[in-house]
Amino acid sequence: MVRTYCKKGSDHQNHQAITKVIYGTTPEKNGFNQFPDTPRYATGYTTLFNTLGFVPETHMLKAYNERVKVTYEFMVSAINYAEKNHTKIKSVRANAAATYKAGDSYPIDWAIDSSKVSYIDFKGFEAGYKPSDVSGKNRLYYDRSKPFTKKIPFYGKYKATQFVTVPKAYIVPQSQWPILDILLLNKMEYSQLKKDTIIEVETYKIAQYETSKSPYEGHYGHYNTKVNRQTEKIQFFAGDYVFSTEQKGMKYLLETLEPEAVDSYFNWNFFDAILQQKEYFSSYVFEDLAKEFLDKNPKIKAELEQKKQNDKAFAENGAAQLDWVYRQSPYYEKAHLQYPVFRIN
């Protein structure tokens, strides 16, 4: 199987891309892409702690004894390599641990760098098409009487496409126990506020996200998440958790607590409650409140008038205008789309 990466989020869509490669084209025509081991995968997870990780994948169609043998041989090779190169491995790991600190830019999304390509010797069989015994349509097959070795392109380099500034620390309210349980399970170091405190923090409001249409590992994951940032003074309480980024698990904190990161807790549905608007207004009551609010806020009133001039449909829709005013007013539900993890910069 060719491992490919589909930029649109879910592994169901990744599977569709893989199916297209297997049945629609052949490897020697398009080459291979390096698979990006994001944190959801074992090898992606280990790198968050600057640790080497491997997932040997033996082909399901091979005989069982052959699969056991090659797995054993791989383990022996890996152990021997580590023994011979332990000094270099320790040095590289120490350097990796010191790569990022508070205030630095940290990459949270990647794309194949098509400008960097190498070529590998690919041993295969010539491909052809013949009528399918199932559908009668042309199907791909490989002619084992016609082996070949060809140089094919291999795209093994990724480039960072999105960054976030590393904060000094994250504050997680104690009410967010579902993610706190996992953070502590992964041995993240923390302190707790000793008293109620007002702290200036950077806050996130979820501005955009998409959700996969089919489940993966029991989740309808989000992707293409975007946030709006704002600096505010927030009331926190005794017992709330503070996770400094000056720790071995810094990368784990960034990859899970930054909502725009590919495998963030947000994208894995841990904060779906904030996506539901639970409060609204009764028009006959809010009409008077809206007028009073606009009279006291001439700038917002001017913005409303400008929006009506620029948008004819909006100008003719009284309910839409009232909703717009509500969203600008202090009566709007504060928790809606408000990401409940906070950054100390």
PDB file of C-alpha atoms in Angstrom, residues 16 41 66 69 73 84 96 114 131 150 175 177 188 195 218 227-228 232 241 244 255 258 262 266 287:
ATOM      1  CA  GLN A  16      -9.957   7.761  -0.404  1.00  0.00           C
ATOM      2  CA  TYR A  41       0.457   8.358  15.282  1.00  0.00           C
ATOM      3  CA  GLU A  66       8.184 -14.035   7.065  1.00  0.00           C
ATOM      4  CA  LYS A  69      11.336 -12.709  10.775  1.00  0.00           C
ATOM      5  CA  GLU A  73      15.585  -8.393  11.957  1.00  0.00           C
ATOM      6  CA  LYS A  84      26.958   2.139  17.823  1.00  0.00           C
ATOM      7  CA  ALA A  96      16.270  19.122  19.786  1.00  0.00           C
ATOM      8  CA  SER A 114       7.784  19.661  -4.085  1.00  0.00           C
ATOM      9  CA  PRO A 131     -11.929  -6.217 -17.647  1.00  0.00           C
ATOM     10  CA  LYS A 150      13.076   2.233 -12.340  1.00  0.00           C
ATOM     11  CA  SER A 175     -13.328  22.752  35.144  1.00  0.00           C
ATOM     12  CA  TRP A 177     -11.045  17.989  33.662  1.00  0.00           C
ATOM     13  CA  MET A 188       2.977  17.320  31.972  1.00  0.00           C
ATOM     14  CA  LYS A 195      -5.636  32.091  45.276  1.00  0.00           C
ATOM     15  CA  GLY A 218     -14.854   7.337  17.303  1.00  0.00           C
ATOM     16  CA  VAL A 227      -8.903  31.554  15.634  1.00  0.00           C
ATOM     17  CA  ASN A 228      -9.116  35.241  16.490  1.00  0.00           C
ATOM     18  CA  GLU A 232      -7.709  40.333  28.094  1.00  0.00           C
ATOM     19  CA  TYR A 241      -3.697  24.735  36.433  1.00  0.00           C
ATOM     20  CA  SER A 244       4.870  26.215  31.878  1.00  0.00           C
ATOM     21  CA  GLU A 255       0.435  20.360  19.665  1.00  0.00           C
ATOM     22  CA  GLU A 258      -3.097  25.201  20.234  1.00  0.00           C
ATOM     23  CA  VAL A 262      -3.506  19.397  13.330  1.00  0.00           C
ATOM     24  CA  PHE A 266      -9.995  21.064  19.937  1.00  0.00           C
ATOM     25  CA  GLU A 287     -35.799  45.321  20.511  1.00  0.00           C
TER      26      GLU A 287
END
